[in-house]
Short mmCIF file of N, CA and C in Angstrom, two decimals:
data_model
loop_
_atom_site.label_atom_id
_atom_site.label_comp_id
_atom_site.label_asym_id
_atom_site.label_seq_id
_atom_site.Cartn_x
_atom_site.Cartn_y
_atom_site.Cartn_z
N MET J 1112 0.79 -1.25 0.05
CA MET J 1112 -0.07 -0.06 -0.09
C MET J 1112 0.94 1.27 0.05
N LEU J 1113 0.41 2.24 -0.83
CA LEU J 1113 1.19 3.44 -0.93
C LEU J 1113 1.20 4.24 0.52
N GLN J 1114 2.18 4.69 0.97
CA GLN J 1114 2.25 5.43 2.23
C GLN J 1114 2.90 6.84 1.88
N ILE J 1115 2.23 7.95 2.34
CA ILE J 1115 2.54 9.29 2.22
C ILE J 1115 2.82 9.86 3.58
N ILE J 1116 4.09 10.19 3.72
CA ILE J 1116 4.44 11.04 5.05
C ILE J 1116 4.71 12.55 4.62
N TRP J 1117 4.01 13.53 5.24
CA TRP J 1117 4.17 14.80 4.89
C TRP J 1117 4.49 15.57 6.13
N GLN J 1118 5.64 16.26 6.19
CA GLN J 1118 6.02 17.02 7.42
C GLN J 1118 6.10 16.22 8.58
N GLY J 1119 6.41 14.76 8.47
CA GLY J 1119 6.55 13.85 9.60
C GLY J 1119 5.36 13.10 9.87
N THR J 1120 4.35 13.55 9.27
CA THR J 1120 2.95 12.98 9.69
C THR J 1120 2.47 12.03 8.46
N ASP J 1121 1.89 10.81 8.79
CA ASP J 1121 1.30 9.85 7.93
C ASP J 1121 -0.14 10.50 7.50
N ILE J 1122 -0.13 10.91 6.23
CA ILE J 1122 -1.41 11.51 5.68
C ILE J 1122 -2.06 10.47 4.83
N THR J 1123 -1.64 9.35 4.68
CA THR J 1123 -2.04 8.38 3.76
C THR J 1123 -3.51 8.30 3.68
N LYS J 1124 -4.24 8.21 4.78
CA LYS J 1124 -5.65 7.94 4.94
C LYS J 1124 -6.37 9.16 4.76
N SER J 1125 -5.80 10.27 4.62
CA SER J 1125 -6.42 11.63 4.50
C SER J 1125 -6.53 11.95 3.09
N VAL J 1126 -5.81 11.32 2.22
CA VAL J 1126 -5.79 11.81 0.70
C VAL J 1126 -6.29 10.72 -0.16
N SER J 1127 -6.69 11.01 -1.32
CA SER J 1127 -7.17 10.00 -2.38
C SER J 1127 -6.10 10.20 -3.58
N VAL J 1128 -5.24 9.28 -3.63
CA VAL J 1128 -4.19 9.26 -4.77
C VAL J 1128 -4.70 8.69 -5.90
N THR J 1129 -4.65 9.35 -7.05
CA THR J 1129 -5.14 8.84 -8.31
C THR J 1129 -3.77 8.65 -9.21
N GLY J 1130 -2.68 9.02 -8.84
CA GLY J 1130 -1.51 8.71 -9.60
C GLY J 1130 -0.25 9.11 -8.79
N CYS J 1131 0.83 8.36 -9.19
CA CYS J 1131 2.10 8.63 -8.50
C CYS J 1131 3.22 8.15 -9.34
N GLU J 1132 4.18 9.14 -9.60
CA GLU J 1132 5.20 8.78 -10.47
C GLU J 1132 6.61 9.28 -9.71
N VAL J 1133 7.60 8.36 -9.70
CA VAL J 1133 8.84 8.80 -8.95
C VAL J 1133 9.89 8.63 -10.12
N LYS J 1134 10.78 9.69 -10.24
CA LYS J 1134 11.99 9.60 -11.19
C LYS J 1134 13.15 9.62 -10.23
N ASP J 1135 14.02 8.51 -10.30
CA ASP J 1135 15.23 8.42 -9.70
C ASP J 1135 16.41 8.70 -10.52
N THR J 1136 17.09 9.84 -10.29
CA THR J 1136 18.15 10.23 -11.21
C THR J 1136 19.41 10.54 -10.40
N CYS J 1137 20.46 11.03 -11.10
CA CYS J 1137 21.67 11.47 -10.49
C CYS J 1137 22.26 12.44 -11.46
N GLY J 1138 23.41 12.90 -11.04
CA GLY J 1138 24.16 13.86 -11.91
C GLY J 1138 23.52 15.25 -11.78
N ALA J 1139 23.17 15.77 -12.89
CA ALA J 1139 22.72 17.20 -12.97
C ALA J 1139 21.19 17.30 -12.98
N ARG J 1140 20.55 16.25 -12.53
CA ARG J 1140 18.99 16.20 -12.31
C ARG J 1140 18.64 15.75 -10.91
N CYS J 1141 17.60 16.09 -10.51
CA CYS J 1141 17.02 15.87 -9.17
C CYS J 1141 16.06 14.65 -9.32
N ASP J 1142 16.01 13.80 -8.22
CA ASP J 1142 14.96 12.83 -8.17
C ASP J 1142 13.64 13.73 -8.00
N SER J 1143 12.47 13.18 -8.46
CA SER J 1143 11.29 13.88 -8.45
C SER J 1143 10.06 13.02 -8.17
N LEU J 1144 9.18 13.54 -7.69
CA LEU J 1144 7.82 12.93 -7.30
C LEU J 1144 6.71 13.77 -7.86
N THR J 1145 5.79 13.01 -8.53
CA THR J 1145 4.57 13.75 -9.08
C THR J 1145 3.47 12.86 -8.38
N LEU J 1146 2.62 13.53 -7.45
CA LEU J 1146 1.53 12.74 -6.90
C LEU J 1146 0.18 13.50 -7.39
N GLU J 1147 -0.76 12.75 -7.94
CA GLU J 1147 -1.99 13.30 -8.28
C GLU J 1147 -3.06 12.87 -7.30
N MET J 1148 -3.83 13.78 -6.82
CA MET J 1148 -4.77 13.48 -5.76
C MET J 1148 -6.07 14.17 -5.97
N ASP J 1149 -7.19 13.63 -5.44
CA ASP J 1149 -8.43 14.24 -5.47
C ASP J 1149 -8.66 15.05 -4.27
N HIS J 1150 -9.66 15.95 -4.26
CA HIS J 1150 -10.06 16.68 -2.94
C HIS J 1150 -9.02 17.70 -2.66
N ALA J 1151 -8.80 18.70 -3.58
CA ALA J 1151 -7.64 19.78 -3.33
C ALA J 1151 -8.01 20.42 -1.98
N ALA J 1152 -9.25 20.70 -1.64
CA ALA J 1152 -9.56 21.46 -0.42
C ALA J 1152 -8.86 20.92 0.88
N THR J 1153 -8.97 19.50 0.84
CA THR J 1153 -8.33 18.78 2.06
C THR J 1153 -6.82 19.16 2.13
N TRP J 1154 -6.07 19.06 1.01
CA TRP J 1154 -4.65 19.45 0.92
C TRP J 1154 -4.40 20.78 1.28
N TYR J 1155 -5.16 21.72 0.71
CA TYR J 1155 -4.78 23.14 1.07
C TYR J 1155 -5.15 23.53 2.52
N ALA J 1156 -6.03 22.70 3.04
CA ALA J 1156 -6.40 23.03 4.52
C ALA J 1156 -5.23 22.73 5.43
N TRP J 1157 -4.17 22.05 4.98
CA TRP J 1157 -2.95 21.76 5.75
C TRP J 1157 -1.92 22.84 5.69
N GLY J 1158 -2.19 23.78 4.65
CA GLY J 1158 -1.29 24.91 4.39
C GLY J 1158 0.10 24.53 3.84
N PRO J 1159 0.11 23.70 2.78
CA PRO J 1159 1.45 23.30 2.29
C PRO J 1159 2.20 24.55 1.74
N GLU J 1160 3.53 24.44 2.06
CA GLU J 1160 4.50 25.62 1.61
C GLU J 1160 5.66 24.98 0.92
N THR J 1161 6.28 25.71 0.05
CA THR J 1161 7.51 25.27 -0.62
C THR J 1161 8.48 24.89 0.41
N ASP J 1162 9.15 23.65 0.09
CA ASP J 1162 10.19 22.95 0.82
C ASP J 1162 9.55 22.18 2.10
N ASP J 1163 8.30 22.07 2.19
CA ASP J 1163 7.79 20.98 3.14
C ASP J 1163 8.31 19.73 2.73
N GLU J 1164 8.51 18.85 3.62
CA GLU J 1164 9.18 17.64 3.39
C GLU J 1164 8.02 16.47 3.10
N ILE J 1165 8.26 15.75 2.11
CA ILE J 1165 7.34 14.56 1.73
C ILE J 1165 8.13 13.32 1.35
N GLU J 1166 7.59 12.24 1.94
CA GLU J 1166 8.12 10.95 1.45
C GLU J 1166 7.10 10.00 0.99
N VAL J 1167 7.36 9.26 0.17
CA VAL J 1167 6.25 8.25 -0.35
C VAL J 1167 7.14 6.94 -0.43
N SER J 1168 6.25 5.85 0.08
CA SER J 1168 6.94 4.52 -0.02
C SER J 1168 5.82 3.49 -0.38
N GLU J 1169 6.31 2.34 -0.83
CA GLU J 1169 5.30 1.38 -1.29
C GLU J 1169 6.12 0.04 -1.45
N GLY J 1170 5.78 -1.08 -0.88
CA GLY J 1170 6.33 -2.31 -1.19
C GLY J 1170 7.97 -2.40 -0.97
N GLY J 1171 8.43 -1.72 0.06
CA GLY J 1171 9.86 -1.75 0.26
C GLY J 1171 10.69 -0.64 -0.48
N TYR J 1172 10.05 0.03 -1.36
CA TYR J 1172 10.72 1.13 -2.13
C TYR J 1172 10.26 2.52 -1.28
N GLY J 1173 11.20 3.45 -1.13
CA GLY J 1173 10.82 4.67 -0.54
C GLY J 1173 11.68 5.79 -1.22
N THR J 1174 11.16 6.94 -1.41
CA THR J 1174 11.77 8.09 -2.08
C THR J 1174 12.64 8.63 -1.16
N GLY J 1175 12.65 8.50 0.18
CA GLY J 1175 13.53 9.39 1.09
C GLY J 1175 12.93 10.71 1.10
N LYS J 1176 13.60 11.63 1.77
CA LYS J 1176 13.02 13.00 1.97
C LYS J 1176 13.11 13.71 0.60
N LEU J 1177 11.93 14.26 0.31
CA LEU J 1177 11.87 15.13 -0.89
C LEU J 1177 11.24 16.46 -0.45
N TYR J 1178 11.34 17.51 -1.21
CA TYR J 1178 10.97 18.83 -0.79
C TYR J 1178 9.91 19.35 -1.81
N LEU J 1179 8.77 19.81 -1.20
CA LEU J 1179 7.64 20.41 -2.07
C LEU J 1179 8.11 21.52 -2.88
N SER J 1180 7.80 21.31 -4.33
CA SER J 1180 8.20 22.43 -5.21
C SER J 1180 6.96 23.14 -5.75
N ALA J 1181 5.83 22.38 -5.98
CA ALA J 1181 4.71 23.07 -6.48
C ALA J 1181 3.44 22.26 -6.31
N VAL J 1182 2.38 22.96 -6.22
CA VAL J 1182 0.95 22.34 -6.12
C VAL J 1182 0.24 22.94 -7.34
N ALA J 1183 -0.23 22.17 -8.19
CA ALA J 1183 -1.14 22.70 -9.30
C ALA J 1183 -2.54 22.12 -9.22
N PRO J 1184 -3.52 22.93 -9.12
CA PRO J 1184 -4.90 22.50 -9.08
C PRO J 1184 -5.35 22.01 -10.47
N GLU J 1185 -6.03 20.93 -10.53
CA GLU J 1185 -6.75 20.36 -11.64
C GLU J 1185 -8.22 19.98 -11.40
N GLY J 1186 -9.13 20.84 -11.46
CA GLY J 1186 -10.52 20.60 -11.20
C GLY J 1186 -10.57 20.46 -9.65
N ASP J 1187 -11.15 19.35 -9.22
CA ASP J 1187 -11.28 19.02 -8.02
C ASP J 1187 -10.08 18.51 -7.37
N GLY J 1188 -9.15 18.05 -8.30
CA GLY J 1188 -7.96 17.37 -7.88
C GLY J 1188 -6.81 18.30 -7.89
N PHE J 1189 -5.65 17.86 -7.79
CA PHE J 1189 -4.38 18.64 -7.98
C PHE J 1189 -3.20 17.70 -8.05
N ARG J 1190 -2.18 18.28 -8.49
CA ARG J 1190 -0.77 17.68 -8.67
C ARG J 1190 0.16 18.26 -7.71
N VAL J 1191 0.86 17.37 -6.91
CA VAL J 1191 2.04 17.89 -6.17
C VAL J 1191 3.26 17.39 -6.77
N ILE J 1192 4.26 18.31 -6.87
CA ILE J 1192 5.55 18.05 -7.32
C ILE J 1192 6.50 18.26 -6.29
N ALA J 1193 7.30 17.22 -6.07
CA ALA J 1193 8.39 17.45 -5.07
C ALA J 1193 9.73 17.00 -5.68
N THR J 1194 10.87 17.48 -5.23
CA THR J 1194 12.15 17.06 -5.77
C THR J 1194 13.07 16.89 -4.64
N SER J 1195 14.26 16.33 -5.03
CA SER J 1195 15.26 15.98 -3.86
C SER J 1195 16.16 17.16 -3.39
N LEU J 1196 15.86 18.27 -3.93
CA LEU J 1196 16.53 19.47 -3.56
C LEU J 1196 15.63 20.53 -3.10
N PRO J 1197 15.85 21.26 -1.97
CA PRO J 1197 14.95 22.37 -1.56
C PRO J 1197 15.22 23.55 -2.51
N ALA J 1198 14.29 24.46 -2.44
CA ALA J 1198 14.39 25.63 -3.37
C ALA J 1198 15.59 26.42 -3.11
N ARG J 1199 16.10 26.56 -1.96
CA ARG J 1199 17.31 27.32 -1.67
C ARG J 1199 18.57 26.73 -2.30
N ALA J 1200 18.47 25.48 -2.56
CA ALA J 1200 19.67 24.73 -3.21
C ALA J 1200 19.78 25.08 -4.63
N ARG J 1201 18.79 25.81 -5.26
CA ARG J 1201 18.76 26.23 -6.66
C ARG J 1201 19.20 27.56 -6.81
N GLN J 1202 19.58 28.33 -5.69
CA GLN J 1202 20.08 29.78 -5.82
C GLN J 1202 21.57 29.88 -6.37
N ARG J 1203 21.67 30.62 -7.35
CA ARG J 1203 23.07 30.76 -8.00
C ARG J 1203 23.82 31.83 -7.21
N ALA J 1204 25.16 31.55 -7.19
CA ALA J 1204 26.10 32.52 -6.57
C ALA J 1204 27.54 32.24 -7.02
N TRP J 1205 28.31 33.19 -6.66
CA TRP J 1205 29.89 33.03 -6.92
C TRP J 1205 30.44 32.55 -5.68
N ASP J 1206 31.38 31.82 -5.67
CA ASP J 1206 32.18 31.27 -4.48
C ASP J 1206 33.53 30.90 -4.97
N SER J 1207 34.52 30.73 -4.01
CA SER J 1207 35.76 30.18 -4.29
C SER J 1207 36.33 29.46 -3.27
N PHE J 1208 37.21 28.37 -3.42
CA PHE J 1208 37.78 27.70 -2.35
C PHE J 1208 39.20 27.56 -2.64
N THR J 1209 40.12 27.84 -1.65
CA THR J 1209 41.51 27.73 -1.77
C THR J 1209 41.99 26.68 -0.77
N ASP J 1210 42.83 25.75 -1.45
CA ASP J 1210 43.40 24.81 -0.57
C ASP J 1210 42.41 24.06 0.29
N ALA J 1211 41.40 23.59 -0.41
CA ALA J 1211 40.15 22.85 0.32
C ALA J 1211 40.26 21.56 -0.03
N THR J 1212 39.69 20.62 0.92
CA THR J 1212 39.57 19.32 0.38
C THR J 1212 38.22 19.12 -0.21
N LEU J 1213 38.04 17.91 -0.85
CA LEU J 1213 36.75 17.61 -1.53
C LEU J 1213 35.63 17.72 -0.42
N GLU J 1214 35.97 17.05 0.78
CA GLU J 1214 34.91 17.17 1.81
C GLU J 1214 34.61 18.52 2.29
N ASP J 1215 35.65 19.47 2.42
CA ASP J 1215 35.43 20.85 2.77
C ASP J 1215 34.42 21.47 1.82
N VAL J 1216 34.59 21.13 0.47
CA VAL J 1216 33.63 21.71 -0.54
C VAL J 1216 32.22 21.23 -0.24
N PHE J 1217 32.11 19.99 -0.11
CA PHE J 1217 30.76 19.37 0.19
C PHE J 1217 30.17 19.96 1.46
N ARG J 1218 30.99 20.01 2.52
CA ARG J 1218 30.48 20.51 3.77
C ARG J 1218 29.95 21.91 3.75
N ARG J 1219 30.61 22.79 3.01
CA ARG J 1219 30.26 24.12 2.83
C ARG J 1219 29.03 24.25 2.05
N ALA J 1220 28.87 23.54 0.93
CA ALA J 1220 27.74 23.52 0.11
C ALA J 1220 26.48 22.98 0.82
N ALA J 1221 26.66 21.90 1.49
CA ALA J 1221 25.59 21.34 2.18
C ALA J 1221 25.06 22.36 3.35
N ALA J 1222 25.98 23.05 4.05
CA ALA J 1222 25.54 23.86 5.11
C ALA J 1222 24.87 25.08 4.42
N GLU J 1223 25.33 25.52 3.33
CA GLU J 1223 24.54 26.77 2.60
C GLU J 1223 23.00 26.32 2.43
N VAL J 1224 22.71 25.19 2.10
CA VAL J 1224 21.44 24.69 1.81
C VAL J 1224 20.59 23.99 2.83
N ASN J 1225 21.25 23.83 3.98
CA ASN J 1225 20.78 23.20 5.14
C ASN J 1225 20.41 21.77 4.86
N MET J 1226 21.40 21.04 4.14
CA MET J 1226 21.28 19.71 3.86
C MET J 1226 22.55 19.01 4.54
N GLY J 1227 22.48 17.62 4.59
CA GLY J 1227 23.67 16.86 4.98
C GLY J 1227 24.53 16.45 3.78
N TYR J 1228 25.58 15.80 3.97
CA TYR J 1228 26.36 15.35 2.81
C TYR J 1228 26.96 14.03 3.16
N ALA J 1229 27.45 13.23 2.11
CA ALA J 1229 28.07 12.16 2.19
C ALA J 1229 28.86 11.77 0.98
N LEU J 1230 29.99 11.13 1.14
CA LEU J 1230 30.84 10.75 0.11
C LEU J 1230 31.21 9.30 0.15
N PHE J 1231 30.98 8.51 -1.03
CA PHE J 1231 31.24 7.21 -1.14
C PHE J 1231 32.19 6.94 -2.44
N GLY J 1232 33.30 6.23 -2.15
CA GLY J 1232 34.10 5.88 -3.29
C GLY J 1232 34.87 7.06 -3.99
N VAL J 1233 35.08 8.11 -3.28
CA VAL J 1233 35.94 9.22 -3.69
C VAL J 1233 36.87 9.58 -2.58
N ASP J 1234 37.99 10.20 -2.84
CA ASP J 1234 38.98 10.59 -1.86
C ASP J 1234 38.53 11.78 -1.25
N ARG J 1235 37.86 11.70 -0.12
CA ARG J 1235 37.34 12.99 0.54
C ARG J 1235 38.50 13.88 0.98
N SER J 1236 39.69 13.45 1.12
CA SER J 1236 40.73 14.37 1.57
C SER J 1236 41.64 15.00 0.37
N ALA J 1237 41.11 14.61 -0.79
CA ALA J 1237 41.80 15.08 -2.04
C ALA J 1237 41.91 16.75 -2.00
N ARG J 1238 43.00 17.31 -2.14
CA ARG J 1238 43.13 18.75 -2.07
C ARG J 1238 42.88 19.41 -3.39
N LEU J 1239 42.21 20.40 -3.27
CA LEU J 1239 41.87 21.26 -4.48
C LEU J 1239 42.61 22.59 -4.20
N PRO J 1240 43.65 22.85 -4.89
CA PRO J 1240 44.39 24.26 -4.75
C PRO J 1240 43.57 25.37 -4.92
N TYR J 1241 42.59 25.27 -5.93
CA TYR J 1241 41.67 26.26 -6.04
C TYR J 1241 40.54 25.79 -6.91
N TRP J 1242 39.30 26.14 -6.43
CA TRP J 1242 38.04 25.69 -6.97
C TRP J 1242 37.08 26.93 -6.97
N GLU J 1243 36.37 27.11 -8.14
CA GLU J 1243 35.42 28.14 -8.19
C GLU J 1243 34.05 27.73 -8.59
N ARG J 1244 33.12 28.38 -7.85
CA ARG J 1244 31.79 28.15 -8.09
C ARG J 1244 31.38 29.43 -8.97
N GLY J 1245 31.09 29.14 -10.24
CA GLY J 1245 30.81 30.35 -11.14
C GLY J 1245 29.32 30.63 -11.35
N MET J 1246 28.77 31.39 -10.50
CA MET J 1246 27.35 31.83 -10.73
C MET J 1246 26.41 30.57 -10.98
N GLU J 1247 26.52 29.66 -10.15
CA GLU J 1247 25.76 28.38 -10.27
C GLU J 1247 25.34 27.94 -8.86
N SER J 1248 24.44 27.05 -8.83
CA SER J 1248 23.83 26.51 -7.51
C SER J 1248 24.82 25.61 -6.92
N PRO J 1249 24.78 25.47 -5.63
CA PRO J 1249 25.71 24.57 -5.03
C PRO J 1249 25.71 23.05 -5.47
N ALA J 1250 24.45 22.62 -5.95
CA ALA J 1250 24.43 21.24 -6.54
C ALA J 1250 25.00 21.22 -7.90
N ALA J 1251 24.77 22.29 -8.62
CA ALA J 1251 25.40 22.31 -10.03
C ALA J 1251 26.97 22.23 -9.87
N MET J 1252 27.46 23.11 -8.89
CA MET J 1252 28.83 23.21 -8.66
C MET J 1252 29.40 21.78 -8.30
N LEU J 1253 28.69 21.10 -7.33
CA LEU J 1253 29.16 19.81 -6.99
C LEU J 1253 29.00 18.81 -8.06
N SER J 1254 28.01 18.85 -8.77
CA SER J 1254 27.92 17.98 -9.95
C SER J 1254 29.04 18.12 -10.84
N ARG J 1255 29.46 19.29 -11.17
CA ARG J 1255 30.60 19.51 -12.06
C ARG J 1255 31.87 19.03 -11.46
N LEU J 1256 32.00 19.28 -10.12
CA LEU J 1256 33.20 18.68 -9.53
C LEU J 1256 33.27 17.25 -9.51
N MET J 1257 32.13 16.55 -9.33
CA MET J 1257 32.06 15.11 -9.30
C MET J 1257 32.45 14.56 -10.74
N ASP J 1258 31.94 15.13 -11.76
CA ASP J 1258 32.31 14.85 -13.14
C ASP J 1258 33.84 14.73 -13.26
N LEU J 1259 34.54 15.81 -12.78
CA LEU J 1259 36.01 15.80 -12.88
C LEU J 1259 36.71 14.62 -12.02
N GLU J 1260 35.94 14.20 -11.00
CA GLU J 1260 36.46 13.16 -10.06
C GLU J 1260 36.10 11.75 -10.48
N GLY J 1261 35.33 11.58 -11.50
CA GLY J 1261 34.95 10.34 -11.94
C GLY J 1261 33.82 9.66 -11.06
N ALA J 1262 32.94 10.68 -10.72
CA ALA J 1262 31.96 10.44 -9.71
C ALA J 1262 30.62 11.08 -10.15
N VAL J 1263 29.50 10.90 -9.50
CA VAL J 1263 28.30 11.62 -9.81
C VAL J 1263 27.79 12.32 -8.43
N LEU J 1264 26.85 13.14 -8.63
CA LEU J 1264 26.24 13.70 -7.43
C LEU J 1264 24.73 13.13 -7.33
N LYS J 1265 24.38 12.68 -6.37
CA LYS J 1265 23.06 12.21 -6.08
C LYS J 1265 22.46 12.90 -4.84
N CYS J 1266 21.37 13.49 -5.08
CA CYS J 1266 20.79 14.12 -3.90
C CYS J 1266 19.81 13.18 -3.32
N VAL J 1267 19.99 12.59 -2.27
CA VAL J 1267 19.04 11.57 -1.62
C VAL J 1267 18.83 11.80 -0.20
N ASN J 1268 17.53 11.76 0.20
CA ASN J 1268 17.21 11.79 1.52
C ASN J 1268 17.66 12.91 2.38
N GLY J 1269 17.81 14.14 1.75
CA GLY J 1269 18.26 15.29 2.46
C GLY J 1269 19.72 15.51 2.37
N LYS J 1270 20.41 14.62 1.50
CA LYS J 1270 21.89 14.83 1.64
C LYS J 1270 22.55 14.92 0.18
N LEU J 1271 23.49 15.82 -0.04
CA LEU J 1271 24.13 15.93 -1.25
C LEU J 1271 25.20 14.87 -1.14
N THR J 1272 25.11 13.85 -2.03
CA THR J 1272 26.02 12.67 -2.01
C THR J 1272 26.86 12.49 -3.21
N GLY J 1273 28.15 12.44 -2.95
CA GLY J 1273 29.10 12.21 -4.00
C GLY J 1273 29.37 10.70 -4.05
N ILE J 1274 29.28 10.05 -5.29
CA ILE J 1274 29.32 8.59 -5.36
C ILE J 1274 30.32 8.35 -6.52
N GLY J 1275 31.47 7.67 -6.23
CA GLY J 1275 32.47 7.26 -7.29
C GLY J 1275 31.80 6.24 -8.16
N ILE J 1276 32.02 6.31 -9.49
CA ILE J 1276 31.40 5.48 -10.50
C ILE J 1276 32.04 4.14 -10.36
N GLU J 1277 33.37 4.00 -10.13
CA GLU J 1277 33.98 2.64 -10.08
C GLU J 1277 33.56 1.97 -8.82
N TYR J 1278 33.33 2.81 -7.64
CA TYR J 1278 32.91 2.27 -6.44
C TYR J 1278 31.39 1.62 -6.61
N ALA J 1279 30.51 2.45 -7.22
CA ALA J 1279 29.23 2.01 -7.47
C ALA J 1279 29.20 0.75 -8.34
N ALA J 1280 30.02 0.70 -9.33
CA ALA J 1280 30.04 -0.40 -10.36
C ALA J 1280 30.45 -1.71 -9.59
N ALA J 1281 31.25 -1.68 -8.61
CA ALA J 1281 31.65 -2.84 -7.92
C ALA J 1281 30.63 -3.30 -6.81
N LEU J 1282 29.64 -2.43 -6.43
CA LEU J 1282 28.73 -2.93 -5.48
C LEU J 1282 27.92 -4.23 -6.02
N PRO J 1283 27.38 -4.99 -5.08
CA PRO J 1283 26.47 -6.07 -5.61
C PRO J 1283 25.26 -5.60 -6.14
N PRO J 1284 24.60 -6.23 -7.24
CA PRO J 1284 23.27 -5.65 -7.72
C PRO J 1284 22.18 -5.59 -6.66
N ALA J 1285 21.28 -4.69 -6.94
CA ALA J 1285 20.05 -4.52 -5.97
C ALA J 1285 19.16 -5.68 -6.24
N CYS J 1286 19.04 -6.09 -7.55
CA CYS J 1286 18.23 -7.31 -7.80
C CYS J 1286 18.80 -7.84 -9.17
N ARG J 1287 18.34 -9.10 -9.46
CA ARG J 1287 18.75 -9.76 -10.62
C ARG J 1287 17.47 -10.23 -11.43
N ILE J 1288 17.51 -10.13 -12.71
CA ILE J 1288 16.38 -10.47 -13.52
C ILE J 1288 16.78 -11.70 -14.31
#
C-alpha cells in the first residue's frame, strides 16, 4: 500500500491518490515525485508551503526525503511536485575555495542549503588548490566537481552525496532479473 508522509505525519488515509510517479536520477538532475490526488480542499487546509518535506513508500521502495516544489490544481484534484533539492539549493552565486579538500567543498555547500552530505568511493581528503563556483547553484557546482572526479552527485534523503562510479559499479546488484 502506498504510504505518504508529509512533514513527519502519515497522511495516507487523509488523501485520495489517483496517480504517483517517481523519477530516480543522479548527476545534474534531481529525483522527483509527482502525486496526483483528489479533493484539493483537504490538501490546502494543511497549508502546504514550498520545501515542506514529503516521503512516499510502497512495497519496500521509498523516495526518502523530498521537498515540495509546486502544487497545481486540476479541477477538484491537484498535482503535487516534489524534488530531492529544496528551493534554496537552486540559488546561484559566486564562491571560491583555496586549498580545500573535497569534503570541505561538500560540507560548505551542504551547510549553505541546510542539507547533509556524504561521500562514497571518492577521496574525501583530495586537495583542491583552487576551485570556483561560477554563478551556479551549490548542487550544479558539486555535480561539475564530481564529473572531474569520476563520480556523480546524487541528492538523496536530504543529503548531497558524491558517489564514485567505479565504487558504485563494484557494488553487488540490488536485484537480478
